[in-house]
mmCIF file of C-alpha atoms in Angstrom:
data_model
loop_
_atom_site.group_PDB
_atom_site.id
_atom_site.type_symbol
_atom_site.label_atom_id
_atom_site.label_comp_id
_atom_site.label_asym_id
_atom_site.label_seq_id
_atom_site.Cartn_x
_atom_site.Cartn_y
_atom_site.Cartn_z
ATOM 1 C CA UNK A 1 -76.524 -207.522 -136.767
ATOM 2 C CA UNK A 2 -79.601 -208.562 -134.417
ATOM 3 C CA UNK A 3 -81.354 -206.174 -132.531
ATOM 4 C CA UNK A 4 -81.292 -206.255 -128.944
ATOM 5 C CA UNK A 5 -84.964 -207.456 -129.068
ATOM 6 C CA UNK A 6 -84.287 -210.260 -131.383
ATOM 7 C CA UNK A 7 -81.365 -211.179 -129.379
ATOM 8 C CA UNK A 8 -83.509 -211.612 -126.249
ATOM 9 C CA UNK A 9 -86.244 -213.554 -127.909
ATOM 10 C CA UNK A 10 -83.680 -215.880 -129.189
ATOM 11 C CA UNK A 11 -82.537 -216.505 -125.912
ATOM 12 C CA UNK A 12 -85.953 -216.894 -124.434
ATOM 13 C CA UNK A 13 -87.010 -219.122 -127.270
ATOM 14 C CA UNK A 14 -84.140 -221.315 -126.946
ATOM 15 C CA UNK A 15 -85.020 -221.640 -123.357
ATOM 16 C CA UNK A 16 -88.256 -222.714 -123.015
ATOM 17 C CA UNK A 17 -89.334 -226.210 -122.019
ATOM 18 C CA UNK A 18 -91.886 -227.327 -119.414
ATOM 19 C CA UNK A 19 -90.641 -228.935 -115.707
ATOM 20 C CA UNK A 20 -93.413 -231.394 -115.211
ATOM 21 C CA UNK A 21 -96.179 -233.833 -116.666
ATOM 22 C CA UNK A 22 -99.177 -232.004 -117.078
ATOM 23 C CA UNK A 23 -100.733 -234.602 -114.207
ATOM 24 C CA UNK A 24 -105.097 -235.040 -113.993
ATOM 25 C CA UNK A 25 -105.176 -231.458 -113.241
ATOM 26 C CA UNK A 26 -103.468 -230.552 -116.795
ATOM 27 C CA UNK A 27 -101.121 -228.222 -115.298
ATOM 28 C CA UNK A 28 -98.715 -228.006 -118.554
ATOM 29 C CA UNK A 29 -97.139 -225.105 -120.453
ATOM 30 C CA UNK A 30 -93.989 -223.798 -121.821
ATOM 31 C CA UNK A 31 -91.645 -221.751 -119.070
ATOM 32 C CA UNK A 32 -88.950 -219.972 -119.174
ATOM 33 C CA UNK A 33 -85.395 -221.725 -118.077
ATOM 34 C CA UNK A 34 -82.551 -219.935 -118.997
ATOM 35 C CA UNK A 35 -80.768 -220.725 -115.210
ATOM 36 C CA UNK A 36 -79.766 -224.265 -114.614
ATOM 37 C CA UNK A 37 -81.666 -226.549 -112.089
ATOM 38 C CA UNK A 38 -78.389 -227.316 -110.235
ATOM 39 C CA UNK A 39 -77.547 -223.734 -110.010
ATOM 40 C CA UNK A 40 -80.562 -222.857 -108.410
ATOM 41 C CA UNK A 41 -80.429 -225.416 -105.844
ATOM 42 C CA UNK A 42 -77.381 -225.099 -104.991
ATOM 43 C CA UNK A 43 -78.416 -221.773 -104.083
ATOM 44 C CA UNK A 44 -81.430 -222.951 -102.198
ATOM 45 C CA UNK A 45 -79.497 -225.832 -100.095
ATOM 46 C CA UNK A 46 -77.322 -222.689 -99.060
ATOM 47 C CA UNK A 47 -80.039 -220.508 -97.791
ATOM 48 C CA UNK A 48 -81.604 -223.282 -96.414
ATOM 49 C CA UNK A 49 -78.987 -224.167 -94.234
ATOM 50 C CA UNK A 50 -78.477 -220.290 -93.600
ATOM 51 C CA UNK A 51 -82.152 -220.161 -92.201
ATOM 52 C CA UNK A 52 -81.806 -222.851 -90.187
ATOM 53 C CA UNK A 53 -78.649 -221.835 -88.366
ATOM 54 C CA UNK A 54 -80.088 -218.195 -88.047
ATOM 55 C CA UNK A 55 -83.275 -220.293 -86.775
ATOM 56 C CA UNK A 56 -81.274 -222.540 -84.291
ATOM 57 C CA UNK A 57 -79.525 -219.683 -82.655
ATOM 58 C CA UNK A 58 -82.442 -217.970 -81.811
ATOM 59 C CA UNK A 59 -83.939 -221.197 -79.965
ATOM 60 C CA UNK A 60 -86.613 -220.981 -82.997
ATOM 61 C CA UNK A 61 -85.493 -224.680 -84.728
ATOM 62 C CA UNK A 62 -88.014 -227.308 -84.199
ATOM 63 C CA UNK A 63 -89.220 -226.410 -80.837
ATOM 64 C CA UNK A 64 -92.202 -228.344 -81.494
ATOM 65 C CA UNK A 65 -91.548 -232.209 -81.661
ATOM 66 C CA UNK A 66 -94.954 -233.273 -82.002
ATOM 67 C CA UNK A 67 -96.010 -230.410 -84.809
ATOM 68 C CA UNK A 68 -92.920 -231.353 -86.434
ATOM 69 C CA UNK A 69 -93.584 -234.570 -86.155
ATOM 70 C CA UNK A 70 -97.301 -234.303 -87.752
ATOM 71 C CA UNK A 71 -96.050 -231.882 -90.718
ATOM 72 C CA UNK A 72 -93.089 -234.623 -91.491
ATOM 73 C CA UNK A 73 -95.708 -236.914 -91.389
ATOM 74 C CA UNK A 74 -97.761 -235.235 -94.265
ATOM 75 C CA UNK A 75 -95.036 -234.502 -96.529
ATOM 76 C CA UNK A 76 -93.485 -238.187 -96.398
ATOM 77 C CA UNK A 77 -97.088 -239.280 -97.912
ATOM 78 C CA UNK A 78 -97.317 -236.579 -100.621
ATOM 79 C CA UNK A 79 -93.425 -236.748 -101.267
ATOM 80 C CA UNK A 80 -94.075 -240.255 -103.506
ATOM 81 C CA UNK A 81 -96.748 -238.810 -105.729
ATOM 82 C CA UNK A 82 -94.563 -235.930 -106.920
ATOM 83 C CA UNK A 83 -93.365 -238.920 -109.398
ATOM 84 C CA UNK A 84 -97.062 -238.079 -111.446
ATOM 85 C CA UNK A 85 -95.608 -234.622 -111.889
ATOM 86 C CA UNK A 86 -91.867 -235.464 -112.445
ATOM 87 C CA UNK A 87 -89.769 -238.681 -112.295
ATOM 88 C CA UNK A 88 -86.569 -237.288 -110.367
ATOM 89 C CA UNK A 89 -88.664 -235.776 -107.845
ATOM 90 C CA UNK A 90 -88.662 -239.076 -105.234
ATOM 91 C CA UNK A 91 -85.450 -238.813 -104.907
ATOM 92 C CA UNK A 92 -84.600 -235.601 -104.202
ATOM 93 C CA UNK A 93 -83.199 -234.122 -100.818
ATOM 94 C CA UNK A 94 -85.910 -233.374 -98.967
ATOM 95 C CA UNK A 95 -86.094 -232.065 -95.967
ATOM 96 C CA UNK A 96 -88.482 -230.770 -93.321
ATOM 97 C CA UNK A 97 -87.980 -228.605 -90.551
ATOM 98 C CA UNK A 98 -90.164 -225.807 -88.609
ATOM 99 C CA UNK A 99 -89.757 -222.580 -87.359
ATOM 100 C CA UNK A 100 -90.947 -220.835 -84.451
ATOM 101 C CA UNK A 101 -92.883 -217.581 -85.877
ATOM 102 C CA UNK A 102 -96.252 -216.177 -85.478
ATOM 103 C CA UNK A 103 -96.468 -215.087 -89.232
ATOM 104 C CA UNK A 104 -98.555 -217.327 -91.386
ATOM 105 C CA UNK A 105 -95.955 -218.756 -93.382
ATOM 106 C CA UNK A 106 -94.420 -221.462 -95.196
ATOM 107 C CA UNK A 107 -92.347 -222.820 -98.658
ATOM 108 C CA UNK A 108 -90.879 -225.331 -100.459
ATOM 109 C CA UNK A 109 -87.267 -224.121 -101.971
ATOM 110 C CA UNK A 110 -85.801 -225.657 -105.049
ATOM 111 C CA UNK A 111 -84.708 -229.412 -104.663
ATOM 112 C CA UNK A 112 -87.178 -229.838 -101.740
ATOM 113 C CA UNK A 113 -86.184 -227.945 -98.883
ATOM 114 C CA UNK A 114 -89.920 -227.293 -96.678
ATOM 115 C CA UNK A 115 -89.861 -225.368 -93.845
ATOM 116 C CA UNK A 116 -93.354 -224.394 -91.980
ATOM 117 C CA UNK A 117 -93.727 -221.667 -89.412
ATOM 118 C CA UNK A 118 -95.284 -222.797 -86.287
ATOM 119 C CA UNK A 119 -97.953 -219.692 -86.087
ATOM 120 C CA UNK A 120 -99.702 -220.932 -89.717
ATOM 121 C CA UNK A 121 -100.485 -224.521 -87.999
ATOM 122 C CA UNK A 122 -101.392 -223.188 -84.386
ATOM 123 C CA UNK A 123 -103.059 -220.193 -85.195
ATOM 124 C CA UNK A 124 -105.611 -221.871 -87.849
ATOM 125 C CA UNK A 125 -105.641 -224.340 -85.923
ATOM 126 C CA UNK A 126 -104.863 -226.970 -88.888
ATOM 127 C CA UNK A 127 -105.782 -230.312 -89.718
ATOM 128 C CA UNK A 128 -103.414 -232.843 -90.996
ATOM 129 C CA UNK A 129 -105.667 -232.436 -94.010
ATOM 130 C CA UNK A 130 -105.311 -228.786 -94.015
ATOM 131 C CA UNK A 131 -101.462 -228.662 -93.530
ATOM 132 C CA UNK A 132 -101.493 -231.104 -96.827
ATOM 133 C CA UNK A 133 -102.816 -228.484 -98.753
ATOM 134 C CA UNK A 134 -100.416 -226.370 -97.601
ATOM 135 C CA UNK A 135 -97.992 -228.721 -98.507
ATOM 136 C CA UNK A 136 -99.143 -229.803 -101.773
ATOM 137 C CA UNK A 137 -98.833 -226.178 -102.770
ATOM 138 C CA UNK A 138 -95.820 -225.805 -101.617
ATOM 139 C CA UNK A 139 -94.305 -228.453 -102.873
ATOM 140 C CA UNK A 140 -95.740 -227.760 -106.024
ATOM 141 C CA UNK A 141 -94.235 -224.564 -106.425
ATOM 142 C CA UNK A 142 -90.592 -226.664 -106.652
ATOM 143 C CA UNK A 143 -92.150 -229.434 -108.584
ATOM 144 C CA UNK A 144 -92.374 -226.811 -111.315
ATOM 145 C CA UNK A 145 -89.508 -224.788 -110.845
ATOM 146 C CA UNK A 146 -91.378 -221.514 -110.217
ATOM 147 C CA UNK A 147 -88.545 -220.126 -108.514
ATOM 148 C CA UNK A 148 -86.051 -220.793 -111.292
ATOM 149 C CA UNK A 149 -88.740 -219.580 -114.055
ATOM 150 C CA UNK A 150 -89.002 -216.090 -112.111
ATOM 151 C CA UNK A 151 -84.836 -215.719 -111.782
ATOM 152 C CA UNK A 152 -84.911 -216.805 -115.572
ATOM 153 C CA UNK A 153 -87.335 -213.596 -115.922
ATOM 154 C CA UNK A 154 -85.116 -211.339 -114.512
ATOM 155 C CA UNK A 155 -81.940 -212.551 -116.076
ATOM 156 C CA UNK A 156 -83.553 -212.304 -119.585
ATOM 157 C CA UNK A 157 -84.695 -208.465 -118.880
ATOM 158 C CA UNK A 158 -81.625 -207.968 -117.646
ATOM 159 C CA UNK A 159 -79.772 -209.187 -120.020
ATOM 160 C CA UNK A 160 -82.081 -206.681 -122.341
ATOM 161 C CA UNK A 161 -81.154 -203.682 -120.467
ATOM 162 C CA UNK A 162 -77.150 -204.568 -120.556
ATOM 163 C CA UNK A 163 -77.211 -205.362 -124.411
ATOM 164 C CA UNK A 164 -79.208 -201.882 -125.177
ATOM 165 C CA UNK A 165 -77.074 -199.743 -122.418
ATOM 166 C CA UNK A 166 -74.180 -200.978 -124.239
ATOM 167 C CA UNK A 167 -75.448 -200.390 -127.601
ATOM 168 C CA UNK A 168 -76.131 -197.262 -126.668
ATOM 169 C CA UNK A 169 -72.846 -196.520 -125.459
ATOM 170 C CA UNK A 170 -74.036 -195.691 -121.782
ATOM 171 C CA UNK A 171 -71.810 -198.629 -120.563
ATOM 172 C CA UNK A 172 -72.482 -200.781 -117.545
ATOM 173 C CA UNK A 173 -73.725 -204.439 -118.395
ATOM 174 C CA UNK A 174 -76.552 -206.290 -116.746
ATOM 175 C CA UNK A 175 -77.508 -206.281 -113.175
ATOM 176 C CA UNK A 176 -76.489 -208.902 -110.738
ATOM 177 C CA UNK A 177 -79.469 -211.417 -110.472
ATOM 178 C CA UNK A 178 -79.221 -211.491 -106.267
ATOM 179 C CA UNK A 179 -82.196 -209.741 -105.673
ATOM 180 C CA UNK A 180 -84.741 -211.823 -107.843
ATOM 181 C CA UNK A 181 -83.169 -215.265 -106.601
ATOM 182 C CA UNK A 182 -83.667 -214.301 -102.721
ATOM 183 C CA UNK A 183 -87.803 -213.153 -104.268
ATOM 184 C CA UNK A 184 -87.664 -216.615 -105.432
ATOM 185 C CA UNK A 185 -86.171 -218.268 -103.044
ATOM 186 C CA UNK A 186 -86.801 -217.275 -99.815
ATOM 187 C CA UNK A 187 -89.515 -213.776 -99.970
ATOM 188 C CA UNK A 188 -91.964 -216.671 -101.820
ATOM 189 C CA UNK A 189 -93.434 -213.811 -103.757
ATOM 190 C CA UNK A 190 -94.760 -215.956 -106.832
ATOM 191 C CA UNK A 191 -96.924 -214.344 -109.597
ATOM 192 C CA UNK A 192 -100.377 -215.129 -109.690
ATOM 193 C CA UNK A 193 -100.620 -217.265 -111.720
ATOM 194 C CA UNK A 194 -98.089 -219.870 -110.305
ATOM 195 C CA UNK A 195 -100.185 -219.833 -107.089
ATOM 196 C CA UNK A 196 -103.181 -221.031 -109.367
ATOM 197 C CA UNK A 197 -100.866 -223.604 -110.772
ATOM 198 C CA UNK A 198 -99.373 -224.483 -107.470
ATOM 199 C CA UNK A 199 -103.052 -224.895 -105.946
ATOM 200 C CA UNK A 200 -103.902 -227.459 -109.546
ATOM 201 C CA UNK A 201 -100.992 -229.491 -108.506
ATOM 202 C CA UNK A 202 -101.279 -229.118 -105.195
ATOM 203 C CA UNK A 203 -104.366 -230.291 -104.688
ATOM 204 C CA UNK A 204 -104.023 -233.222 -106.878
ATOM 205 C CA UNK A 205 -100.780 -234.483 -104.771
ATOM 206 C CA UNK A 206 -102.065 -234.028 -101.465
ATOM 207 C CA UNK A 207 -105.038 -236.339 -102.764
ATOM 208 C CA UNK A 208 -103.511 -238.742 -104.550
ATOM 209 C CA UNK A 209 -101.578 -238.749 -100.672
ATOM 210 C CA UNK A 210 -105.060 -239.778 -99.472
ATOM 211 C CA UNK A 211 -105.582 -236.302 -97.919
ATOM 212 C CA UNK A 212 -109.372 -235.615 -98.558
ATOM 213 C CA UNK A 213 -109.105 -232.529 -101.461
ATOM 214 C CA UNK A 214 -112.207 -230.596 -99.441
ATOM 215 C CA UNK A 215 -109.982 -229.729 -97.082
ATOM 216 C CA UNK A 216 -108.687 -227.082 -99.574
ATOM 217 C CA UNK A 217 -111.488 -224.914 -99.374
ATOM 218 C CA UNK A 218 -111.793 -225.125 -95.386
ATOM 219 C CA UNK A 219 -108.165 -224.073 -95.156
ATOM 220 C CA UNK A 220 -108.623 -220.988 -97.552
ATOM 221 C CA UNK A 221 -112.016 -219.903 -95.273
ATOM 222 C CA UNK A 222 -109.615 -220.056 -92.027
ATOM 223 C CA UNK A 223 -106.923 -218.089 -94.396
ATOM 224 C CA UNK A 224 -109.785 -215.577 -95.315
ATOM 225 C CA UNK A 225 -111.151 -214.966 -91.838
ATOM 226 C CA UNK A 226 -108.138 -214.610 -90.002
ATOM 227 C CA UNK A 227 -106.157 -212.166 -92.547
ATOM 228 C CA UNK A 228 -109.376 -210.288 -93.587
ATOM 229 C CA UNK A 229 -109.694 -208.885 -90.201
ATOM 230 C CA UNK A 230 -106.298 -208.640 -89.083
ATOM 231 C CA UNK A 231 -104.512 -205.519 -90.524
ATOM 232 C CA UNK A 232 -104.344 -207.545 -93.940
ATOM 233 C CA UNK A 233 -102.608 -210.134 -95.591
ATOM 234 C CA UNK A 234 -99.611 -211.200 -95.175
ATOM 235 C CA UNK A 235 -96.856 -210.472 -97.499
ATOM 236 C CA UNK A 236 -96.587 -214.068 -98.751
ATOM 237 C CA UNK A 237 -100.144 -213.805 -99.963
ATOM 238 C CA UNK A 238 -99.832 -210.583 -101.460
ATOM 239 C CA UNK A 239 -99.600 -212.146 -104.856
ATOM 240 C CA UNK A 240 -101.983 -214.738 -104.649
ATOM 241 C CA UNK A 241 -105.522 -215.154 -105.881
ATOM 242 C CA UNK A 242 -108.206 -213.926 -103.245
ATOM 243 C CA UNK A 243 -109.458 -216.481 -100.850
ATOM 244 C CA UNK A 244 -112.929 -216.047 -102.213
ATOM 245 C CA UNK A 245 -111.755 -216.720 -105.828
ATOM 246 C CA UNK A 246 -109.021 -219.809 -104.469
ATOM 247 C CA UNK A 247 -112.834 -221.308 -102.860
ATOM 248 C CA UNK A 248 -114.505 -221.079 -106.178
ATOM 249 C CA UNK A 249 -111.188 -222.361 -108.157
ATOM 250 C CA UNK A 250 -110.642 -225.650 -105.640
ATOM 251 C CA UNK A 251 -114.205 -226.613 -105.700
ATOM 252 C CA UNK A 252 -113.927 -226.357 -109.635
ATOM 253 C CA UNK A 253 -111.024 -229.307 -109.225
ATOM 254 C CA UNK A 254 -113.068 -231.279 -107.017
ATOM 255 C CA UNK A 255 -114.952 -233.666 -109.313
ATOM 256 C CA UNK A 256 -111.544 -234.255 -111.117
ATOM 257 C CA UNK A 257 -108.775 -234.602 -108.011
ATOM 258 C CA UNK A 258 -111.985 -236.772 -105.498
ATOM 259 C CA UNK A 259 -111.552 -239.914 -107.787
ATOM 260 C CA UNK A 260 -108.013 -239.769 -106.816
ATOM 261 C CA UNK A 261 -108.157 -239.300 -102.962
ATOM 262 C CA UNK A 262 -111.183 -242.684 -103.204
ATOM 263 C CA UNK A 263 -108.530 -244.472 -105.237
ATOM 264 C CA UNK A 264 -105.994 -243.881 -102.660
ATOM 265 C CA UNK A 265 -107.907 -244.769 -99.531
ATOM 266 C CA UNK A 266 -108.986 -248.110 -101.318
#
């Protein structure tokens, strides 16, 4: 009889794969996939259009036409290079919208569903070039299925508690998953490191987009100077690297993703 231990790791084992090409940056590694891509955004089209409604009936939907109309802009020239990362990626469902909030804010849900609040462009005061780093990242975070990797982690623990409580005779099963997909999908509380592997990728689409890669550390200065005085960061960027060390990480990339953005204004 396996062990509840060796049960999990063959589970885990059989479930591991990567999403994407590793692309210039070499963003590749084996991940965790035990939920199905289809599953997940069929979850994510449904919270989308949840958000939006929610967003709509508040008067909060696109109230903006020419911000919307500048970060629609951005993501239809870094949409194309996602193909570097992932073939099916060009053709999936994207779709842009923004929302009116002051918080500093935005994501990229499973399947390509982007929404931006307005407060992270107005009060940074953004450049195109800054809201495509934004985006890249974003985007990025889908690109490699982050969201369905961290579900998969919480189904596989889960399903580690349930075999051992039952084993143990203290009955139950596993716990519903609910909680971990809304983390993934809509709280956009990654783990560390996929921010530092959304930034690689990130930064390599937005200049293979022909958005200048510099622009990366400008937007993480404005990031650092208007959370580091302001009652602290915001809960979407309680998990990720510190501004300081995302500076010192992007200008690392430089030399490798500036070749790309010269190619692409050729």
């Amino acid at each position: 009889m396996l062990t509840p231990v060796v049960m999990v790791l063959t589970l885990a084992f059989a479930g591991c794969s990567s999403t994407t090409e590793s692309g210039a940056v070499g963003a590749s590694r084996s991940q965790l996939l035990l939920v199905s891509s289809a599953e997940l955004n069929a979850m994510a089209e449904q919270a989308y259009a949840k958000l939006k409604a929610d967003a709509s009936a508040k008067g909060a939907l696109n109230t903006d036409a020419a911000m919307l109309a500048r970060v629609r802009a951005v993501a239809a020239r870094i949409q194309p290079q996602t193909a570097v990362f992932r073939g099916d990626a060009p053709g999936w469902k994207w779709e842009v919208n923004i929302i009116e909030s002051e918080q500093l804010n935005a994501f990229c849900m499973p399947g390509g569903k982007i929404m931006f609040n307005t407060g992270l462009v107005r009060k940074l005061n953004l450049s195109d070039e800054e809201i495509a780093v934004v985006m890249g990242h974003e985007i990025a975070h889908a690109l490699r299925e982050h969201s369905r990797e961290q579900v998969s982690q919480a189904t596989a623990a889960q399903t580690a508690i349930g075999i051992g409580t039952q084993l143990l005779g203290l009955g139950g099963g596993a716990s519903q998953i609910t909680g971990a997909a809304y983390e993934a999908l809509v709280a956009s509380r990654f783990s560390r490191a996929h921010e530092t592997e959304a930034d690689r990728i990130g930064l390599e689409l937005m200049a293979r987009a022909g958005y200048n890669p510099q622009a990366g550390v400008s937007l993480w200065q404005k990031m650092g100077s208007a959370t580091g005085s302001g009652g602290g960061r915001p809960d979407f960027l309680s998990t990720h690297p510190s501004d300081s060390n995302r500076v010192q990480q992007i200008q690392a990339l430089l030399p490798t993703v500036t070749p790309l953005y010269q190619a692409a204004r050729r």
